[in-house]
Short mmCIF file of C-alpha atoms in Angstrom, two decimals:
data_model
loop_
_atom_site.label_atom_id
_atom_site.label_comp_id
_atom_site.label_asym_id
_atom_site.label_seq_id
_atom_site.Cartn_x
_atom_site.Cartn_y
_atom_site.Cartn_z
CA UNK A 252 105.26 60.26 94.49
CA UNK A 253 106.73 61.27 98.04
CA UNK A 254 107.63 64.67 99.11
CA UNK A 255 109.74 65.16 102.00
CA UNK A 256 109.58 68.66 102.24
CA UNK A 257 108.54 71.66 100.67
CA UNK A 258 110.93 74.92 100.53
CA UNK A 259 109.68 78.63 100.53
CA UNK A 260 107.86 79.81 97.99
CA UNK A 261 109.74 82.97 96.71
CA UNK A 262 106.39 84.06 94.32
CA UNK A 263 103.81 82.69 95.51
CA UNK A 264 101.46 83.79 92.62
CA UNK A 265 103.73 83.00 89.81
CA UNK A 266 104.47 79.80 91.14
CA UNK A 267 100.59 79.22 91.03
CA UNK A 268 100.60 80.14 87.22
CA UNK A 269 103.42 77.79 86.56
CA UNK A 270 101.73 74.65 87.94
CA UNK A 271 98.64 75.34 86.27
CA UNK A 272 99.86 75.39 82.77
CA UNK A 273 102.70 72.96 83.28
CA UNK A 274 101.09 70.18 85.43
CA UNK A 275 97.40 70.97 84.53
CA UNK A 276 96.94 67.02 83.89
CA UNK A 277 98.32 66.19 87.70
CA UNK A 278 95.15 67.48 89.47
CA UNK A 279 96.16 66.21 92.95
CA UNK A 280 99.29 67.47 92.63
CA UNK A 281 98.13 70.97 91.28
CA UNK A 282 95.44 71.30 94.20
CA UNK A 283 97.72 70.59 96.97
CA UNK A 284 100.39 73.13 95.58
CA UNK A 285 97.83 75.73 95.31
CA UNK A 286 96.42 75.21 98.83
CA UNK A 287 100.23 75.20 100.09
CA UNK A 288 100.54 78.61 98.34
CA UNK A 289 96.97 79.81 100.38
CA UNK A 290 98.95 78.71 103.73
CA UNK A 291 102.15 80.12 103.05
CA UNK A 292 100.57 83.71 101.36
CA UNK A 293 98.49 83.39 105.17
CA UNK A 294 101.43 82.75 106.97
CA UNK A 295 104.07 85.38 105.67
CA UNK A 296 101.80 87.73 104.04
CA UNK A 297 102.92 91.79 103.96
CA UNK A 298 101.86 94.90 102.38
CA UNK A 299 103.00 95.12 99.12
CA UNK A 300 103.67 99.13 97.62
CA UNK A 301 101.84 99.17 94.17
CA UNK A 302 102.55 102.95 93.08
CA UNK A 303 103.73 102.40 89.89
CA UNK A 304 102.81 106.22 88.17
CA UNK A 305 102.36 107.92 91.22
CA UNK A 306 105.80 110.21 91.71
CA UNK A 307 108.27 109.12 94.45
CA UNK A 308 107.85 111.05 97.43
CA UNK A 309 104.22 111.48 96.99
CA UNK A 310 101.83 112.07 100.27
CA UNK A 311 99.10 109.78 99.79
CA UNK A 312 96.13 111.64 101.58
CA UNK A 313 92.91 110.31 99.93
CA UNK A 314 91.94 106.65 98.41
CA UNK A 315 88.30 106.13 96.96
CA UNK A 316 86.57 104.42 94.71
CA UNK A 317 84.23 104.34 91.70
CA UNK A 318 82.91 100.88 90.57
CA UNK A 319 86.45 99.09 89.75
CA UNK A 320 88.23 102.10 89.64
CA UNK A 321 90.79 103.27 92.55
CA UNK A 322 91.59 107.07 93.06
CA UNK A 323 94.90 108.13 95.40
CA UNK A 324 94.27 111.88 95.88
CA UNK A 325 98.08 112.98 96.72
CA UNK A 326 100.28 115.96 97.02
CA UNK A 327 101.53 115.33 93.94
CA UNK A 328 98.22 115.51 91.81
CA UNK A 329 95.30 113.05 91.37
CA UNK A 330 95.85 109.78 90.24
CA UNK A 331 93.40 106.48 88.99
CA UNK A 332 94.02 103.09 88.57
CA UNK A 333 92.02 100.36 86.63
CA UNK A 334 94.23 97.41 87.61
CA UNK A 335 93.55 97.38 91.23
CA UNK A 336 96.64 99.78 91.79
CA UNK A 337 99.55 97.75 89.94
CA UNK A 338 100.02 100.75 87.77
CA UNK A 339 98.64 104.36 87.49
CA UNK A 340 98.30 107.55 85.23
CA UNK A 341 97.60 110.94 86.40
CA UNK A 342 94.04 112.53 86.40
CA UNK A 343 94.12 115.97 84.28
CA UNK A 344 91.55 118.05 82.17
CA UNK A 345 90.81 119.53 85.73
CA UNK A 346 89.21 123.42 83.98
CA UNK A 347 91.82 126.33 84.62
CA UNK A 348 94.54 124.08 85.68
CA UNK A 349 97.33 123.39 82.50
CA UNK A 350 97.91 119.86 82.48
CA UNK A 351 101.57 120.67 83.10
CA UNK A 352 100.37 121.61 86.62
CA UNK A 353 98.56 118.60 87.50
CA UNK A 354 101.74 117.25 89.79
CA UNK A 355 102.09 120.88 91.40
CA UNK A 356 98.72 120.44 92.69
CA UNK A 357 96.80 119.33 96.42
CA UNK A 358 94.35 116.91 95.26
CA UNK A 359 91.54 115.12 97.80
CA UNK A 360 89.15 112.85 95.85
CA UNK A 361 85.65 111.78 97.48
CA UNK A 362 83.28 109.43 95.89
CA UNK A 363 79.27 109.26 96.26
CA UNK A 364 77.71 106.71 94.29
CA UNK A 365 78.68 107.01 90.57
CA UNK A 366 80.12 110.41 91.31
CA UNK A 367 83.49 112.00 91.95
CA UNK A 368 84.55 114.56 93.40
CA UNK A 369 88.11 116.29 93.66
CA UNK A 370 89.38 119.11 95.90
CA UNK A 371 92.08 121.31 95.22
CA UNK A 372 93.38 121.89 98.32
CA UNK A 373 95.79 124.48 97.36
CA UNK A 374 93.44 127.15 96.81
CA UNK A 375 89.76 128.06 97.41
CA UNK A 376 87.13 127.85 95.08
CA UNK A 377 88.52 125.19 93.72
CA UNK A 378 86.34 121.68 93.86
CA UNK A 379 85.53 119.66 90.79
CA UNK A 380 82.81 117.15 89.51
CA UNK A 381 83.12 114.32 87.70
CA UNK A 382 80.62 112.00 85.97
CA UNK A 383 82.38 109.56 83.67
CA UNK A 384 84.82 108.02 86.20
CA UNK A 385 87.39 110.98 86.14
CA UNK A 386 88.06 111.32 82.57
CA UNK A 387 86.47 114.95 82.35
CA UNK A 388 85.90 117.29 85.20
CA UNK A 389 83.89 120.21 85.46
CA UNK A 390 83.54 123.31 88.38
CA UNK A 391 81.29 122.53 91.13
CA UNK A 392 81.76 125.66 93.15
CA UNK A 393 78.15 127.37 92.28
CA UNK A 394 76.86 129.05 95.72
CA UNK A 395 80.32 127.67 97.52
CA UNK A 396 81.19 131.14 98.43
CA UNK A 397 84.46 130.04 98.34
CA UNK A 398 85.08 127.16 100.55
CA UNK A 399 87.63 124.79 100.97
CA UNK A 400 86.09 121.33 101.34
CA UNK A 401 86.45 118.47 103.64
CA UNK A 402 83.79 116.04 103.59
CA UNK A 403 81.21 115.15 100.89
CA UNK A 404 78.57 112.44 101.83
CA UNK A 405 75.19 110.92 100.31
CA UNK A 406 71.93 109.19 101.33
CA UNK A 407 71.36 108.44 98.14
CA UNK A 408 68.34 111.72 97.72
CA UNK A 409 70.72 114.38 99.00
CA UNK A 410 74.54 114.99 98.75
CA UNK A 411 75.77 116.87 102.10
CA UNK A 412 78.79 118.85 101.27
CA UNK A 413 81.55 119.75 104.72
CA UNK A 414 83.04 122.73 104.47
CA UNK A 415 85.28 125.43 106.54
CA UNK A 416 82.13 127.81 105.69
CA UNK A 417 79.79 125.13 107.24
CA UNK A 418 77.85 122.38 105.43
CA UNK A 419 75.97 122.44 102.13
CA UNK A 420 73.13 120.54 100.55
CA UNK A 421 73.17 120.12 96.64
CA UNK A 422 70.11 121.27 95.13
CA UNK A 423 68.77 119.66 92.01
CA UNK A 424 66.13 121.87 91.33
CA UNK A 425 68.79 124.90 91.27
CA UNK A 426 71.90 122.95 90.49
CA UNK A 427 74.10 124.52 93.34
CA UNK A 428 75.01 123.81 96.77
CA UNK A 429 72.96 125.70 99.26
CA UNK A 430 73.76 126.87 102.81
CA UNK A 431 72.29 123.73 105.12
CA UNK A 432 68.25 124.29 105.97
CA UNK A 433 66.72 124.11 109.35
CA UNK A 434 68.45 124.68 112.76
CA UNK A 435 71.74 123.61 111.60
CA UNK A 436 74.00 126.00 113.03
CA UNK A 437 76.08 126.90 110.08
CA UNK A 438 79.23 129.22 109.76
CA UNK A 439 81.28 126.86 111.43
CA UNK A 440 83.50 124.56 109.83
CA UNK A 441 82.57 121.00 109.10
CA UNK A 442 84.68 118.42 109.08
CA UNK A 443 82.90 115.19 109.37
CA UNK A 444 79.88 113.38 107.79
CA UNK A 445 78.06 110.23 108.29
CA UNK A 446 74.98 109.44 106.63
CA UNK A 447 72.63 106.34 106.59
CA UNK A 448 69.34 106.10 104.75
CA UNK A 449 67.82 109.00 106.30
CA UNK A 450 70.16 110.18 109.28
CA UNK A 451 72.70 112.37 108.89
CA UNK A 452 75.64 113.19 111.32
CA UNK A 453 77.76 116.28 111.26
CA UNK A 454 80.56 117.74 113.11
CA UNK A 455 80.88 121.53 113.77
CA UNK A 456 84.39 122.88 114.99
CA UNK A 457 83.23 125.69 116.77
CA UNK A 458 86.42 126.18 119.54
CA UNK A 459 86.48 124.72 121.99
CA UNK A 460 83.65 122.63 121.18
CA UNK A 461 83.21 119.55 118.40
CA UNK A 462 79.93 118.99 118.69
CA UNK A 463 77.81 116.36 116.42
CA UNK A 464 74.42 117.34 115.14
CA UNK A 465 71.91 114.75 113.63
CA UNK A 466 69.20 114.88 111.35
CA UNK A 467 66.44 112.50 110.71
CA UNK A 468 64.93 114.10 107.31
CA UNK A 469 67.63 114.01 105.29
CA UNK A 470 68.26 117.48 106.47
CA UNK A 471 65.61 119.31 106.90
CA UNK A 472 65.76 119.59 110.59
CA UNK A 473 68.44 119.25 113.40
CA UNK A 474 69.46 118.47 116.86
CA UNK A 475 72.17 118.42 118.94
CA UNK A 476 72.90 114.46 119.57
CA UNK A 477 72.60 114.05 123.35
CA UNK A 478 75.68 112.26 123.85
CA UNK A 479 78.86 113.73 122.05
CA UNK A 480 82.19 111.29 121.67
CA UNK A 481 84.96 112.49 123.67
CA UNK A 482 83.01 115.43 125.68
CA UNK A 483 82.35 117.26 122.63
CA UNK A 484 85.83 118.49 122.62
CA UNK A 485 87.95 116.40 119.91
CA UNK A 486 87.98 116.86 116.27
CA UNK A 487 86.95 113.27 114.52
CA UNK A 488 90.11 111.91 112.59
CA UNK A 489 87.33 109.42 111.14
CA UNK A 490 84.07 107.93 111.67
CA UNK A 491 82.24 105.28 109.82
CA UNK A 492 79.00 102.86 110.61
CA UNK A 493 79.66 99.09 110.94
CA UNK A 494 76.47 96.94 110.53
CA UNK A 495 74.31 99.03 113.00
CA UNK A 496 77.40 100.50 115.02
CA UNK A 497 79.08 104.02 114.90
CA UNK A 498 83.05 103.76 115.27
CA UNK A 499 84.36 107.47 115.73
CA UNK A 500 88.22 108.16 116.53
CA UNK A 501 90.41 111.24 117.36
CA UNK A 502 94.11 111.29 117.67
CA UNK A 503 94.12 108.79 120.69
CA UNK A 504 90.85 106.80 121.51
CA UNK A 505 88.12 104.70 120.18
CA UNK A 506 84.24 105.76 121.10
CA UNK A 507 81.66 103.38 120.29
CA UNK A 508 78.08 104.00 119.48
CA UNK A 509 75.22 101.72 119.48
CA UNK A 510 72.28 103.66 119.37
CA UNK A 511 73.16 106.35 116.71
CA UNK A 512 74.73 108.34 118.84
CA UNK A 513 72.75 109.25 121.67
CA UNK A 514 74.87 107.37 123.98
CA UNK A 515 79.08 107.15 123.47
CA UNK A 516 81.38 104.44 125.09
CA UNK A 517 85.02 105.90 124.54
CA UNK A 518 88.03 103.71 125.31
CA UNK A 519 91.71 103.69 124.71
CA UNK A 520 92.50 100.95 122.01
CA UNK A 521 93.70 97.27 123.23
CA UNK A 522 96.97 96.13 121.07
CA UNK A 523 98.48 98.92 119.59
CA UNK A 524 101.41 100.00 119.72
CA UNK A 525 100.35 103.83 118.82
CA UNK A 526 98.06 105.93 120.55
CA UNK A 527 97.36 108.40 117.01
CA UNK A 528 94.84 106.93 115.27
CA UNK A 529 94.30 108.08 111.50
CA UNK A 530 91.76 106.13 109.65
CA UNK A 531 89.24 104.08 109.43
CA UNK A 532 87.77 101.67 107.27
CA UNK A 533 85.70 97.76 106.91
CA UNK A 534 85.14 94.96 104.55
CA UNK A 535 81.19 95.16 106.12
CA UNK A 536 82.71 92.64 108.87
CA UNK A 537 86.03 93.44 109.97
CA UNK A 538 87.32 97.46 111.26
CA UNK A 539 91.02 98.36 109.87
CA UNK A 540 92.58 101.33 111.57
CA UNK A 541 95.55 102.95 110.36
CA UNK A 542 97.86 104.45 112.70
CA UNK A 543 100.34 107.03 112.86
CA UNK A 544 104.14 105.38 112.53
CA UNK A 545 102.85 101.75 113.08
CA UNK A 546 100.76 100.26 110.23
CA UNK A 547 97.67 99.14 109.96
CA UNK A 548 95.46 97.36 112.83
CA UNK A 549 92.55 94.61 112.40
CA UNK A 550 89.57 93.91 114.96
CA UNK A 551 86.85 91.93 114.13
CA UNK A 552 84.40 92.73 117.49
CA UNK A 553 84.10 95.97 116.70
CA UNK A 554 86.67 97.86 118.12
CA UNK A 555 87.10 95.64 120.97
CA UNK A 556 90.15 94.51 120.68
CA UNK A 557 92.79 94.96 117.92
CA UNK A 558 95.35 92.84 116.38
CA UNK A 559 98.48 94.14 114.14
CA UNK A 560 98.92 93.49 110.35
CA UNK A 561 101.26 95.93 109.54
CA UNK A 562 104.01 93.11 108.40
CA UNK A 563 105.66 95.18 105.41
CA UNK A 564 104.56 98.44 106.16
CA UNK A 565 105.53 99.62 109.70
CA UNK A 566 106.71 103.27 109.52
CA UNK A 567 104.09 105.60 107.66
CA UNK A 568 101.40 107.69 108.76
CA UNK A 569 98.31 106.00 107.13
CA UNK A 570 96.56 108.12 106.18
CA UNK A 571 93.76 106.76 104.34
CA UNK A 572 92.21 103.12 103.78
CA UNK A 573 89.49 101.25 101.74
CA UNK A 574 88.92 97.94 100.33
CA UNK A 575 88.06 96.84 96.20
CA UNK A 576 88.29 93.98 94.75
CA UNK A 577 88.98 91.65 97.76
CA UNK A 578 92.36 93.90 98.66
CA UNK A 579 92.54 96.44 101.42
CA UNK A 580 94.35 99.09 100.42
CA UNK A 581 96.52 101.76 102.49
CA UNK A 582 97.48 104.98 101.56
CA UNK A 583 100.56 106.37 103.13
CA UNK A 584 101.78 109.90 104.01
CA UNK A 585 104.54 112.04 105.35
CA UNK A 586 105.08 112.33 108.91
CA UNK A 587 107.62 112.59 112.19
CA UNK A 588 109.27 109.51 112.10
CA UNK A 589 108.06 107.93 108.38
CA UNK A 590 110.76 106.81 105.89
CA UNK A 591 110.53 107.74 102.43
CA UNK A 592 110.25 104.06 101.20
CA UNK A 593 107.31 104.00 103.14
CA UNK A 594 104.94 106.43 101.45
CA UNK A 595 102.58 105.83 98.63
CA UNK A 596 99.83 102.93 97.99
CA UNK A 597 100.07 99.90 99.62
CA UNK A 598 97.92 96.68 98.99
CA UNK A 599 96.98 93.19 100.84
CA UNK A 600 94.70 90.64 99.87
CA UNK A 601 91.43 90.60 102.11
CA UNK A 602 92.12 87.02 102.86
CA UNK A 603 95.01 87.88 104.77
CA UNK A 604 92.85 88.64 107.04
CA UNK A 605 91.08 85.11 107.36
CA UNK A 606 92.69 84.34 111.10
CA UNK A 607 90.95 87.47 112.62
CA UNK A 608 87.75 86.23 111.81
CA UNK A 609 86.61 87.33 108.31
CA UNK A 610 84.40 84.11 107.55
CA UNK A 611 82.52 84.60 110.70
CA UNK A 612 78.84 84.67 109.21
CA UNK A 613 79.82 82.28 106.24
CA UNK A 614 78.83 78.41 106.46
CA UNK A 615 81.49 76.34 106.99
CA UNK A 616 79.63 74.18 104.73
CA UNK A 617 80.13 76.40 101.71
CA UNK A 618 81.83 74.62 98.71
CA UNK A 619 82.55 75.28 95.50
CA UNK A 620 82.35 71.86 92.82
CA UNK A 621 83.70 70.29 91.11
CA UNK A 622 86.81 71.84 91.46
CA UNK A 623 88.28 71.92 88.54
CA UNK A 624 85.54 72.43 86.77
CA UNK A 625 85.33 72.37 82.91
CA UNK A 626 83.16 75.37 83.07
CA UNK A 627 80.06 74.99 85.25
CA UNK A 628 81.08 75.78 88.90
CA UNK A 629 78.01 75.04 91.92
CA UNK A 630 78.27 77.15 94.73
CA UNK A 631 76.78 75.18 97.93
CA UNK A 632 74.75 76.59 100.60
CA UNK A 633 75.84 80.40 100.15
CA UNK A 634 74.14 83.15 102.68
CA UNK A 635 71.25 85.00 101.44
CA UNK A 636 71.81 88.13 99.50
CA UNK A 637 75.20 86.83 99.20
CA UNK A 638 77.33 88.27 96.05
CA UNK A 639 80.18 86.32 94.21
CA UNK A 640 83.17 87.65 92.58
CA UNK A 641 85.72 85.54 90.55
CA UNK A 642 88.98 86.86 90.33
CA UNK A 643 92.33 86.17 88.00
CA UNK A 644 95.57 86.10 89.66
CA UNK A 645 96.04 89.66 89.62
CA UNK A 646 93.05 90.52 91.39
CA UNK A 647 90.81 91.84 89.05
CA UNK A 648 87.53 91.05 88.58
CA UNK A 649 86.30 88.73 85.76
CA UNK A 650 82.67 87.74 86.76
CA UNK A 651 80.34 89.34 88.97
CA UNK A 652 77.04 87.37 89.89
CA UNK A 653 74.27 88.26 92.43
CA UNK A 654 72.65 85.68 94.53
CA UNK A 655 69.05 86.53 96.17
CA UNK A 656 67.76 83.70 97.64
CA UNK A 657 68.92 80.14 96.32
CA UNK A 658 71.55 78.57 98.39
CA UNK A 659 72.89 76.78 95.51
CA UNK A 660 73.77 78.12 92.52
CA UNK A 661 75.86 77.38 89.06
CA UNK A 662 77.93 79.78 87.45
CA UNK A 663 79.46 79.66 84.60
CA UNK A 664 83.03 79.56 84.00
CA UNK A 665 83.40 78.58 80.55
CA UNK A 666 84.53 81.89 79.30
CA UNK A 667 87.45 81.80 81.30
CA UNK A 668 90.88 81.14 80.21
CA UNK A 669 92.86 77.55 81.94
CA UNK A 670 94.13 78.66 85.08
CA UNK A 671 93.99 79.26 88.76
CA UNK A 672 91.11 81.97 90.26
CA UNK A 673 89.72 83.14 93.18
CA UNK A 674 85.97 83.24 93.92
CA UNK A 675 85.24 85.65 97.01
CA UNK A 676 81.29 85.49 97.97
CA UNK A 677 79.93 88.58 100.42
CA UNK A 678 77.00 88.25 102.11
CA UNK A 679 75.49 91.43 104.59
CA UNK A 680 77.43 89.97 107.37
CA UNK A 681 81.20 88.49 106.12
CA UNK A 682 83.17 87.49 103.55
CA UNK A 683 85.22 84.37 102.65
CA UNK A 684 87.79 83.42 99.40
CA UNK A 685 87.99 80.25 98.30
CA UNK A 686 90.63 79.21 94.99
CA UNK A 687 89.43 76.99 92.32
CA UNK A 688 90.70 76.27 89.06
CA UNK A 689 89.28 76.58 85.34
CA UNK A 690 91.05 73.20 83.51
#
């Protein structure tokens, strides 16, 4: 059989369902259709709003995540999704506040290992704990004293807590948060926190300065960093560590770190169209930086250079990113110029992202076989310490496995119902997402 030509594909992924169950017993057929869909998705892919539950009109203003759960902290209340955001319900049985209220409210959500963490940002005293994925909260506000909070962090023996009454450490021993220890010169509002193993980073706001101070003890003493981004003048709109890099923004500009600090090398972004830059966030390879009024932005050199993939979603203030489930998702907000249709929770696959260089670091030699399998699926020459998700149509994720040292591995697929998946595999330094399909 001939084809001349092949005409746009108006849904992509139910057209992939619909050969697999129809022509299952044409394999060549069914493979070339699905690898037509892969090009086409590549070629004219866009953000796609998946805020289904959350109200209309809703700031998003934080996105997080607990194991395969998504969080969208908004103006509108808290909200969680188990479905990779295609629909949401509302997070209540927050103590003192009537579930009635739970749209009225300022919600922020931060996440630390298997903890979460919500701000009211309506009031003081006001900042929850959660230990069971946000079904039932409980006050966290012991020793507080009443401050509104803005950045929670981890290094996995301490939780640092940023505050407008200065930063906090959480104290097992007497179950509170307690005023930072050493030099740390508190009673200044902190708004940013970075932590890595045993360094910590925080930023005071102490007008007119925006100074970072590091610790090397998880906290027990400090020092002013000898280099500060941006003079030591600019309040961080984000800041995040990339493989062994520090990326740190403000409104306008891009400063670079390579040493932890010490040294800064600020420098107005290449290929934007913006100069406010919002947020910040990475796959472990690739940066994404959202942008004030024009999308979301892709470099994969970090920070070097940056190229646009805000097809879909080009007037919102984004607000917040982060990435589950081999989708990036972008959380949209209010602001001066921003249409309505344009705020909430958007979503893109990761793999969208395959011509900016996310399988840098991946053999080109990996292969999946046979493919379709019956069952048992070989994965050839994978990284080290690489990790393998296979994923259903919709994204979600039905088979984790963990690979520590064996470039070639079976899985086992057998499980599965007939139909097309994805299998992503992550290694420390990239990712890559190849289809397959379970006959």
């Amino acid at each position: 059989m001939r084809f001349k030509q092949w005409g746009v594909l108006v849904n992509p992924v139910l057209t992939i369902l619909n050969l697999t169950f129809t022509t299952m017993k044409n394999k060549l057929i069914l493979l070339a259709s699905i690898t037509s869909v892969i090009f086409s998705i590549t070629a004219h892919a866009q953000w796609v709003r998946v805020a289904n539950g959350i109200p209309a009109g809703a700031s998003i203003t934080s996105l997080v995540t607990i194991d395969t759960s998504l969080f969208a902290g908004t103006d509108m209340g808290g909200y969680r999704s188990d479905d990779l955001g295609t629909t949401w319900r509302l997070c209540t049985h927050f103590p003192s506040l009537p579930t009635q209220d739970s749209t009225k409210t300022f919600i922020k959500f931060f996440s630390e290992g298997l903890k979460l963490y919500a701000n009211n940002a309506n009031g003081r005293n006001t900042f929850f704990v959660s230990t069971d994925n946000g079904n039932s909260w409980s006050w966290d506000t012991a020793g507080l004293n009443g401050s509104r909070v803005w950045a929670v962090a981890s290094d996995g023996a301490t939780t640092y807590l940023g505050s407008d009454g200065g930063l906090y450490q959480w104290s097992d021993k007497n179950k509170q948060w307690m005023v930072a220890v050493g030099d740390f010169p508190n009673g200044y509002e902190v708004a940013n926190i970075l932590v890595h193993d045993s360094d910590v980073i925080a930023q005071i706001l102490a007008s007119p300065h925006a100074n970072l101070f590091h610790s090397t003890d998880h906290g027990s003493s400090w020092n002013l960093l000898p280099g500060q981004p941006f003079g030591g003048t600019e309040a961080l709109t984000s800041i995040l560590l990339l493989n062994s890099t520090i990326l740190a923004t403000d409104v306008s500009s891009l400063a670079v770190s390579s040493d932890y600090g010490s040294h800064w090398n600020e420098q107005r972004v290449s290929g934007l169209y913006t100069t406010w830059l919002l947020s910040l966030t990475t796959d472990g390879h690739n940066l994404f930086l959202g942008t004030r009024d024009s999308g979301v932005y892709i470099s994969s050199d970090n920070g070097g250079s940056f190229s646009p993939m805000h097809n879909g979603l080009y007037h919102a203030d984004v607000a917040t990113l982060t990435v589950l489930g081999g989708f990036i998702f972008a959380g949209t907000s209010q602001g001066s110029g921003t249409y309505a249709s344009d705020w909430g929770v958007w979503r893109r696959p990761l793999s969208d992202s395959a011509n900016a260089g996310v399988a840098q670091g991946v053999p080109t030699s990996f292969e999946l076989s046979p493919n379709p399998t019956s069952g048992m699926l070989t994965i050839h020459n994978a990284p080290p310490e690489s990790h393998v998700t296979v994923m259903n149509m919709l994204g979600q994720s039905v088979l984790e496995v963990a690979n520590s040292s064996s470039p070639d591995f079976t899985i086992d697929l057998s499980h599965l119902q007939p139909g097309a998946y994805c299998v992503r595999l992550v290694s420390p330094s990239a990712s890559i997402t190849k289809m397959i399909v379970r006959e």
